Amino acid sequence: MLHLNPLTEQEFQDYLAFMISDHAREITKNFNLTLQAALEESEMMMSDLWKDGLLTEGQYLYNIQDSTTYEKVGILWYGLIPEINQAYVYHIFIDDLHRRKGYGKKTLELLQSMLKQSGIESIGLSVFGKNDVAYQLYKKLGYKNTRISMEFVL
């Protein structure tokens, strides 16, 4: 069983720093961008999505905690899009030591249950093309492709 606990302000600041650099590395791996351009894009995205910090309406950021061991195993970030009654998973991150133990699956199942109870009708997410482990997990849980982006690098 898992618990979702809101981040403190310090944890939020640490997460922003991590997310900006981690997202930039993923952009660089998956798209034809320099690291500097990817960092700028990541910083802009994070400042736009978190314009009021932890008080930003419609954005939710949680530590994922194992309720048996009380150990933090990862972080979940999602937002609500009320106009289409959908949630969007921006980031699910399981710490290296806790990967391949079912925490990602359990986190998504918990989120699906919570959102269904609150009346949300669907959950959207994106996965980088080179993240096959995550892609396979989403497919296994019943997520369907709604769009595919492709690129040919010359």
Coordinates of N, CA, C and O in Angstrom, one line a residue:
M1 N 0.8 -1.2 0.0 CA 0.0 0.0 0.0 C 0.9 1.2 0.0 O 2.0 1.2 0.5
L2 N 0.4 2.3 -0.6 CA 1.1 3.5 -0.7 C 0.3 4.7 -0.1 O -0.9 4.7 -0.1
H3 N 1.1 5.7 0.3 CA 0.5 7.0 0.7 C 1.1 8.1 -0.2 O 2.3 8.0 -0.6
L4 N 0.3 9.1 -0.5 CA 0.8 10.3 -1.2 C 0.8 11.4 -0.2 O -0.2 11.8 0.4
N5 N 2.0 12.0 0.0 CA 2.2 13.1 1.0 C 2.7 14.4 0.2 O 3.7 14.3 -0.5
P6 N 2.0 15.5 0.4 CA 2.4 16.7 -0.2 C 3.9 17.1 0.1 O 4.4 16.8 1.2
L7 N 4.6 17.7 -0.8 CA 6.0 18.1 -0.6 C 6.0 19.4 0.3 O 5.1 20.2 0.2
T8 N 7.0 19.5 1.0 CA 7.3 20.8 1.8 C 7.9 21.8 0.8 O 8.2 21.4 -0.3
E9 N 8.0 23.0 1.2 CA 8.5 24.1 0.3 C 10.0 23.7 -0.1 O 10.4 23.9 -1.2
Q10 N 10.8 23.2 0.9 CA 12.2 22.9 0.5 C 12.2 21.7 -0.4 O 13.0 21.7 -1.4
E11 N 11.4 20.7 -0.2 CA 11.3 19.6 -1.1 C 10.9 20.0 -2.5 O 11.4 19.5 -3.5
F12 N 10.0 21.0 -2.6 CA 9.5 21.5 -3.8 C 10.7 22.2 -4.6 O 10.9 22.0 -5.8
Q13 N 11.4 23.0 -3.9 CA 12.6 23.7 -4.5 C 13.6 22.7 -5.0 O 14.2 22.8 -6.1
D14 N 13.9 21.7 -4.2 CA 14.8 20.6 -4.6 C 14.3 19.9 -5.8 O 15.0 19.6 -6.8
Y15 N 13.0 19.6 -5.9 CA 12.4 18.9 -7.0 C 12.5 19.8 -8.3 O 12.8 19.2 -9.3
L16 N 12.2 21.1 -8.2 CA 12.3 21.9 -9.3 C 13.7 21.9 -9.9 O 13.8 21.7 -11.2
A17 N 14.7 22.0 -9.1 CA 16.1 21.9 -9.6 C 16.4 20.6 -10.3 O 17.0 20.5 -11.3
F18 N 15.9 19.5 -9.6 CA 16.1 18.2 -10.2 C 15.3 18.0 -11.5 O 15.9 17.6 -12.5
M19 N 14.1 18.5 -11.5 CA 13.2 18.3 -12.7 C 13.7 19.1 -13.9 O 13.7 18.6 -15.0
I20 N 14.2 20.3 -13.7 CA 14.7 21.1 -14.8 C 15.8 20.4 -15.5 O 15.9 20.2 -16.7
S21 N 16.8 19.9 -14.7 CA 18.0 19.3 -15.3 C 17.6 17.9 -15.9 O 18.1 17.5 -17.0
D22 N 16.8 17.1 -15.2 CA 16.4 15.8 -15.7 C 15.6 15.9 -16.9 O 15.9 15.1 -17.9
H23 N 14.7 16.8 -17.0 CA 13.8 17.0 -18.2 C 14.7 17.4 -19.3 O 14.5 17.0 -20.5
A24 N 15.6 18.3 -19.1 CA 16.5 18.8 -20.1 C 17.3 17.7 -20.7 O 17.5 17.6 -21.9
R25 N 17.8 16.8 -19.8 CA 18.6 15.6 -20.4 C 17.7 14.7 -21.2 O 18.2 14.2 -22.3
E26 N 16.5 14.5 -20.8 CA 15.6 13.7 -21.6 C 15.3 14.4 -23.0 O 15.2 13.7 -24.0
I27 N 15.1 15.7 -22.9 CA 14.8 16.4 -24.2 C 16.0 16.2 -25.1 O 15.9 16.0 -26.3
T28 N 17.2 16.4 -24.6 CA 18.4 16.3 -25.4 C 18.6 14.9 -26.0 O 18.9 14.7 -27.1
K29 N 18.2 13.8 -25.2 CA 18.3 12.5 -25.7 C 17.3 12.2 -26.8 O 17.5 11.4 -27.7
N30 N 16.1 12.8 -26.7 CA 15.0 12.4 -27.5 C 14.7 13.4 -28.7 O 14.0 13.1 -29.6
F31 N 15.3 14.6 -28.6 CA 15.1 15.6 -29.6 C 16.4 16.2 -30.1 O 17.4 16.0 -29.4
N32 N 16.4 16.9 -31.1 CA 17.6 17.5 -31.7 C 17.9 18.8 -31.1 O 17.8 19.8 -31.8
L33 N 18.1 18.9 -29.7 CA 18.4 20.1 -29.0 C 19.7 20.1 -28.3 O 20.0 19.0 -27.8
T34 N 20.4 21.2 -28.2 CA 21.5 21.2 -27.3 C 21.1 21.2 -25.9 O 20.0 21.5 -25.5
L35 N 22.0 20.8 -25.0 CA 21.7 20.8 -23.5 C 21.3 22.2 -23.1 O 20.3 22.4 -22.3
Q36 N 22.0 23.2 -23.5 CA 21.6 24.6 -23.1 C 20.2 25.0 -23.5 O 19.5 25.5 -22.8
A37 N 19.8 24.7 -24.8 CA 18.5 25.0 -25.3 C 17.5 24.2 -24.5 O 16.4 24.7 -24.1
A38 N 17.8 22.9 -24.2 CA 16.9 22.1 -23.4 C 16.7 22.6 -22.0 O 15.6 22.6 -21.4
L39 N 17.8 23.1 -21.4 CA 17.7 23.6 -20.0 C 16.8 24.9 -20.0 O 16.0 25.1 -19.1
E40 N 17.0 25.7 -21.0 CA 16.1 26.9 -21.1 C 14.6 26.6 -21.3 O 13.8 27.1 -20.7
E41 N 14.4 25.6 -22.1 CA 13.0 25.1 -22.4 C 12.4 24.5 -21.1 O 11.3 24.8 -20.7
S42 N 13.2 23.7 -20.4 CA 12.7 23.1 -19.1 C 12.5 24.2 -18.0 O 11.4 24.1 -17.3
E43 N 13.3 25.2 -17.9 CA 13.1 26.2 -17.0 C 11.9 27.0 -17.3 O 11.1 27.3 -16.4
M44 N 11.6 27.3 -18.5 CA 10.5 28.0 -19.0 C 9.2 27.2 -18.7 O 8.2 27.8 -18.1
M45 N 9.2 25.9 -19.0 CA 8.1 25.1 -18.7 C 7.7 25.0 -17.2 O 6.6 25.2 -16.8
M46 N 8.8 24.8 -16.4 CA 8.5 24.7 -15.0 C 8.0 26.0 -14.4 O 7.1 26.0 -13.5
S47 N 8.6 27.2 -14.8 CA 8.1 28.4 -14.3 C 6.7 28.7 -14.7 O 5.9 29.3 -14.0
D48 N 6.3 28.3 -15.9 CA 5.0 28.5 -16.4 C 4.0 27.6 -15.7 O 2.9 28.0 -15.3
L49 N 4.3 26.3 -15.5 CA 3.4 25.4 -14.9 C 3.3 25.6 -13.4 O 2.2 25.2 -12.8
W50 N 4.3 26.1 -12.7 CA 4.3 26.3 -11.3 C 4.4 27.8 -11.0 O 5.1 28.2 -10.1
K51 N 3.6 28.7 -11.7 CA 3.7 30.1 -11.6 C 3.5 30.6 -10.1 O 4.0 31.7 -9.8
D52 N 2.7 29.9 -9.3 CA 2.5 30.3 -7.9 C 3.1 29.3 -7.0 O 2.6 29.1 -5.8
G53 N 4.2 28.6 -7.4 CA 4.8 27.6 -6.5 C 3.9 26.5 -6.1 O 3.0 26.1 -6.9
L54 N 4.0 26.0 -4.9 CA 3.1 25.0 -4.4 C 1.6 25.4 -4.4 O 0.8 24.5 -4.3
L55 N 1.4 26.7 -4.4 CA 0.0 27.1 -4.4 C -0.7 27.2 -5.7 O -1.8 27.7 -5.9
T56 N 0.1 26.8 -6.8 CA -0.5 26.9 -8.1 C -1.7 26.0 -8.2 O -1.7 24.8 -8.0
E57 N -2.8 26.6 -8.6 CA -4.1 25.9 -8.7 C -4.0 24.8 -9.8 O -3.5 25.0 -10.9
G58 N -4.5 23.6 -9.5 CA -4.6 22.6 -10.4 C -3.4 21.7 -10.6 O -3.4 20.8 -11.3
Q59 N -2.3 22.0 -9.8 CA -1.1 21.3 -9.9 C -0.9 20.5 -8.6 O -1.1 21.1 -7.5
Y60 N -0.5 19.3 -8.6 CA -0.4 18.4 -7.4 C 0.9 17.7 -7.5 O 1.2 17.0 -8.5
L61 N 1.7 17.8 -6.4 CA 3.0 17.2 -6.3 C 3.1 16.4 -5.0 O 2.9 17.0 -3.9
Y62 N 3.4 15.1 -5.0 CA 3.4 14.3 -3.9 C 4.7 13.4 -3.8 O 5.2 12.9 -4.8
N63 N 5.1 13.2 -2.5 CA 6.1 12.2 -2.3 C 5.3 10.9 -2.2 O 4.2 10.8 -1.7
I64 N 5.8 9.8 -2.8 CA 5.2 8.5 -2.8 C 5.9 7.8 -1.7 O 7.1 7.6 -1.6
Q65 N 5.1 7.3 -0.7 CA 5.6 6.7 0.5 C 5.0 5.3 0.6 O 3.8 5.1 0.5
D66 N 5.9 4.3 0.9 CA 5.5 2.9 1.2 C 4.9 2.9 2.6 O 5.5 3.3 3.5
S67 N 3.6 2.6 2.7 CA 2.9 2.7 4.0 C 3.3 1.6 5.0 O 3.0 1.7 6.1
T68 N 4.1 0.6 4.5 CA 4.6 -0.5 5.4 C 5.9 -0.1 6.0 O 6.1 -0.2 7.2
T69 N 6.8 0.4 5.2 CA 8.2 0.8 5.7 C 8.3 2.3 6.0 O 9.3 2.7 6.6
Y70 N 7.3 3.1 5.6 CA 7.3 4.5 5.7 C 8.5 5.2 4.9 O 8.8 6.3 5.2
E71 N 9.0 4.5 4.0 CA 10.1 4.9 3.2 C 9.6 5.7 2.0 O 8.6 5.3 1.3
K72 N 10.2 6.8 1.6 CA 9.9 7.6 0.4 C 10.4 6.8 -0.7 O 11.6 6.4 -0.7
V73 N 9.6 6.5 -1.7 CA 10.1 5.7 -2.9 C 10.0 6.5 -4.2 O 10.6 6.0 -5.2
G74 N 9.4 7.7 -4.2 CA 9.4 8.4 -5.4 C 8.6 9.7 -5.3 O 8.2 10.1 -4.2
I75 N 8.2 10.2 -6.5 CA 7.5 11.5 -6.6 C 6.5 11.4 -7.7 O 6.8 10.8 -8.7
L76 N 5.3 11.9 -7.4 CA 4.2 12.0 -8.4 C 3.8 13.4 -8.6 O 3.5 14.1 -7.7
W77 N 3.7 13.9 -9.9 CA 3.2 15.2 -10.2 C 2.1 15.0 -11.3 O 2.3 14.4 -12.3
Y78 N 1.0 15.6 -11.0 CA -0.1 15.6 -12.0 C -0.9 16.9 -11.9 O -0.8 17.6 -10.9
G79 N -1.6 17.2 -12.9 CA -2.4 18.4 -12.9 C -3.8 18.1 -13.4 O -4.0 17.0 -14.0
L80 N -4.7 19.0 -13.1 CA -6.1 18.8 -13.5 C -6.4 19.7 -14.6 O -6.0 20.9 -14.6
I81 N -7.2 19.2 -15.6 CA -7.6 20.1 -16.7 C -9.2 20.0 -16.7 O -9.8 19.2 -17.3
P82 N -9.8 21.0 -15.9 CA -11.2 20.9 -15.7 C -12.1 21.0 -16.9 O -13.1 20.5 -17.0
E83 N -11.5 21.8 -17.9 CA -12.3 22.0 -19.1 C -12.7 20.7 -19.9 O -13.7 20.6 -20.5
I84 N -11.8 19.7 -19.7 CA -12.1 18.4 -20.4 C -12.2 17.3 -19.3 O -12.2 16.1 -19.7
N85 N -12.3 17.7 -18.1 CA -12.5 16.7 -17.0 C -11.4 15.6 -17.0 O -11.7 14.4 -16.9
Q86 N -10.2 16.0 -17.2 CA -9.0 15.1 -17.3 C -7.9 15.5 -16.4 O -7.8 16.7 -16.0
A87 N -7.2 14.5 -15.9 CA -5.9 14.7 -15.2 C -4.8 14.5 -16.2 O -5.0 13.7 -17.2
Y88 N -3.7 15.1 -15.9 CA -2.5 14.8 -16.8 C -1.3 14.6 -15.9 O -1.0 15.4 -15.0
V89 N -0.7 13.4 -16.1 CA 0.5 13.0 -15.3 C 1.7 13.6 -16.0 O 2.1 13.2 -17.1
Y90 N 2.3 14.6 -15.3 CA 3.5 15.2 -15.8 C 4.7 14.4 -15.5 O 5.7 14.4 -16.3
H91 N 4.8 13.8 -14.3 CA 6.0 13.1 -13.9 C 5.7 12.1 -12.9 O 5.0 12.4 -11.9
I92 N 6.1 10.9 -13.1 CA 6.2 9.9 -12.0 C 7.6 9.4 -12.0 O 8.1 8.9 -13.0
F93 N 8.2 9.5 -10.8 CA 9.6 9.1 -10.7 C 9.7 8.2 -9.5 O 9.4 8.6 -8.4
I94 N 10.3 7.0 -9.8 CA 10.6 6.1 -8.7 C 12.1 6.1 -8.5 O 12.8 5.9 -9.4
D95 N 12.5 6.3 -7.2 CA 13.9 6.3 -6.9 C 14.6 5.0 -7.4 O 14.0 3.9 -7.4
D96 N 15.8 5.1 -7.8 CA 16.6 4.0 -8.4 C 16.5 2.7 -7.5 O 16.3 1.6 -8.0
L97 N 16.6 2.9 -6.2 CA 16.6 1.7 -5.3 C 15.3 1.0 -5.2 O 15.2 -0.2 -4.8
H98 N 14.2 1.7 -5.7 CA 12.9 1.1 -5.6 C 12.3 0.7 -6.9 O 11.1 0.3 -6.9
R99 N 13.0 0.8 -8.0 CA 12.5 0.5 -9.3 C 12.4 -1.0 -9.4 O 13.1 -1.8 -8.8
R100 N 11.4 -1.4 -10.3 CA 11.2 -2.8 -10.6 C 10.6 -3.6 -9.4 O 10.7 -4.8 -9.3
K101 N 9.9 -2.9 -8.5 CA 9.3 -3.5 -7.4 C 7.8 -3.2 -7.4 O 7.1 -3.5 -6.4
G102 N 7.2 -2.7 -8.4 CA 5.8 -2.4 -8.5 C 5.3 -1.1 -8.0 O 4.1 -0.8 -8.1
Y103 N 6.2 -0.2 -7.6 CA 5.8 1.1 -7.1 C 5.1 2.0 -8.2 O 4.2 2.7 -7.9
G104 N 5.7 1.9 -9.4 CA 5.1 2.7 -10.4 C 3.7 2.3 -10.7 O 2.8 3.1 -10.8
K105 N 3.5 1.0 -10.9 CA 2.1 0.5 -11.1 C 1.2 0.8 -10.0 O 0.1 1.3 -10.2
K106 N 1.6 0.6 -8.7 CA 0.8 0.8 -7.6 C 0.4 2.3 -7.5 O -0.7 2.7 -7.1
T107 N 1.4 3.2 -7.8 CA 1.1 4.6 -7.8 C 0.1 5.0 -8.8 O -0.9 5.8 -8.5
L108 N 0.2 4.5 -10.0 CA -0.8 4.8 -11.0 C -2.2 4.3 -10.7 O -3.2 4.9 -10.9
E109 N -2.2 3.1 -10.1 CA -3.5 2.5 -9.7 C -4.1 3.3 -8.6 O -5.4 3.6 -8.6
L110 N -3.3 3.8 -7.6 CA -3.9 4.6 -6.6 C -4.4 5.9 -7.1 O -5.5 6.4 -6.8
L111 N -3.6 6.6 -8.0 CA -4.0 7.8 -8.7 C -5.3 7.6 -9.5 O -6.3 8.4 -9.4
Q112 N -5.4 6.5 -10.2 CA -6.6 6.3 -11.0 C -7.8 6.2 -10.1 O -8.9 6.7 -10.4
S113 N -7.7 5.5 -9.0 CA -8.8 5.3 -8.0 C -9.2 6.6 -7.4 O -10.4 7.0 -7.3
M114 N -8.2 7.4 -7.0 CA -8.5 8.7 -6.4 C -9.2 9.6 -7.4 O -10.2 10.3 -7.0
L115 N -8.7 9.7 -8.6 CA -9.3 10.6 -9.6 C -10.7 10.1 -10.0 O -11.6 11.0 -10.2
K116 N -10.9 8.8 -10.1 CA -12.2 8.3 -10.5 C -13.3 8.7 -9.4 O -14.4 9.1 -9.7
Q117 N -12.9 8.6 -8.1 CA -13.8 9.0 -7.0 C -14.1 10.4 -7.0 O -15.2 10.8 -6.6
S118 N -13.2 11.3 -7.6 CA -13.5 12.7 -7.6 C -14.2 13.1 -8.9 O -14.4 14.3 -9.1
G119 N -14.5 12.2 -9.8 CA -15.3 12.5 -11.0 C -14.5 12.7 -12.2 O -15.0 13.0 -13.3
I120 N -13.1 12.6 -12.1 CA -12.3 12.8 -13.3 C -12.5 11.6 -14.3 O -12.6 10.5 -13.8
E121 N -12.6 11.9 -15.6 CA -13.0 10.9 -16.5 C -11.8 10.2 -17.2 O -12.0 9.1 -17.8
S122 N -10.7 10.9 -17.3 CA -9.5 10.3 -18.0 C -8.2 10.8 -17.5 O -8.2 11.9 -16.8
I123 N -7.2 10.1 -17.8 CA -5.8 10.5 -17.4 C -5.0 10.5 -18.6 O -4.9 9.5 -19.4
G124 N -4.3 11.6 -18.9 CA -3.4 11.7 -20.0 C -1.9 11.7 -19.5 O -1.7 12.1 -18.4
L125 N -1.0 11.3 -20.4 CA 0.4 11.4 -20.1 C 1.2 11.3 -21.3 O 0.6 10.9 -22.4
S126 N 2.4 11.7 -21.3 CA 3.3 11.5 -22.4 C 4.5 10.7 -21.9 O 4.9 10.7 -20.8
V127 N 5.1 9.9 -22.9 CA 6.3 9.1 -22.5 C 7.3 9.3 -23.6 O 6.9 9.3 -24.8
F128 N 8.5 9.6 -23.3 CA 9.6 9.7 -24.3 C 9.8 8.4 -25.0 O 9.7 7.3 -24.4
G129 N 10.1 8.5 -26.3 CA 10.2 7.3 -27.1 C 11.3 6.4 -26.7 O 11.2 5.2 -27.0
K130 N 12.3 6.8 -26.0 CA 13.4 6.0 -25.5 C 13.1 5.4 -24.2 O 14.0 4.7 -23.6
N131 N 11.9 5.6 -23.6 CA 11.6 5.1 -22.3 C 10.6 3.9 -22.4 O 9.5 4.0 -22.1
D132 N 11.2 2.8 -22.9 CA 10.4 1.6 -23.2 C 9.8 1.0 -21.9 O 8.7 0.5 -21.9
V133 N 10.5 1.0 -20.8 CA 10.0 0.5 -19.6 C 8.7 1.2 -19.1 O 7.7 0.5 -18.8
A134 N 8.7 2.5 -19.2 CA 7.5 3.2 -18.8 C 6.4 3.0 -19.8 O 5.2 2.8 -19.4
Y135 N 6.7 3.0 -21.1 CA 5.7 2.7 -22.1 C 5.0 1.4 -21.9 O 3.8 1.3 -22.0
Q136 N 5.8 0.4 -21.6 CA 5.2 -1.0 -21.4 C 4.3 -1.0 -20.2 O 3.3 -1.7 -20.2
L137 N 4.7 -0.3 -19.1 CA 3.9 -0.2 -17.9 C 2.5 0.4 -18.3 O 1.5 -0.1 -17.9
Y138 N 2.6 1.6 -19.0 CA 1.3 2.3 -19.3 C 0.4 1.4 -20.2 O -0.8 1.3 -19.9
K139 N 1.0 0.7 -21.1 CA 0.2 -0.2 -22.0 C -0.4 -1.3 -21.1 O -1.6 -1.6 -21.3
K140 N 0.4 -1.9 -20.2 CA -0.1 -2.9 -19.4 C -1.3 -2.5 -18.5 O -2.2 -3.3 -18.2
L141 N -1.3 -1.2 -18.1 CA -2.4 -0.7 -17.3 C -3.6 -0.2 -18.1 O -4.5 0.3 -17.5
G142 N -3.5 -0.3 -19.4 CA -4.6 0.0 -20.3 C -4.6 1.4 -20.9 O -5.6 1.8 -21.5
Y143 N -3.5 2.1 -20.8 CA -3.4 3.4 -21.5 C -3.2 3.1 -23.0 O -2.6 2.2 -23.4
K144 N -3.9 3.9 -23.8 CA -3.9 3.8 -25.2 C -3.1 5.0 -25.9 O -3.2 6.1 -25.4
N145 N -2.5 4.7 -27.0 CA -1.9 5.7 -27.8 C -3.0 6.7 -28.4 O -3.9 6.2 -29.0
T146 N -2.8 8.0 -28.2 CA -3.7 8.9 -28.7 C -3.0 9.8 -29.8 O -3.7 10.5 -30.5
R147 N -1.7 9.8 -29.7 CA -0.9 10.5 -30.7 C 0.5 10.0 -30.7 O 0.9 9.5 -29.7
I148 N 1.1 10.0 -31.8 CA 2.5 9.6 -31.9 C 3.3 10.6 -32.7 O 2.9 11.1 -33.8
S149 N 4.4 11.1 -32.1 CA 5.3 12.0 -32.8 C 6.5 11.2 -33.3 O 7.0 10.4 -32.5
M150 N 7.0 11.6 -34.5 CA 8.1 10.9 -35.0 C 9.1 11.9 -35.6 O 8.7 13.0 -35.9
E151 N 10.3 11.5 -35.7 CA 11.3 12.5 -36.2 C 12.4 11.6 -37.0 O 12.7 10.5 -36.6
F152 N 12.9 12.2 -38.1 CA 14.0 11.7 -38.8 C 15.1 12.7 -38.8 O 14.9 13.9 -39.3
V153 N 16.2 12.4 -38.2 CA 17.3 13.3 -38.1 C 18.3 13.1 -39.3 O 18.7 12.0 -39.6
L154 N 18.5 14.2 -40.0 CA 19.4 14.2 -41.2 C 20.9 14.3 -40.8 O 21.2 14.9 -39.8

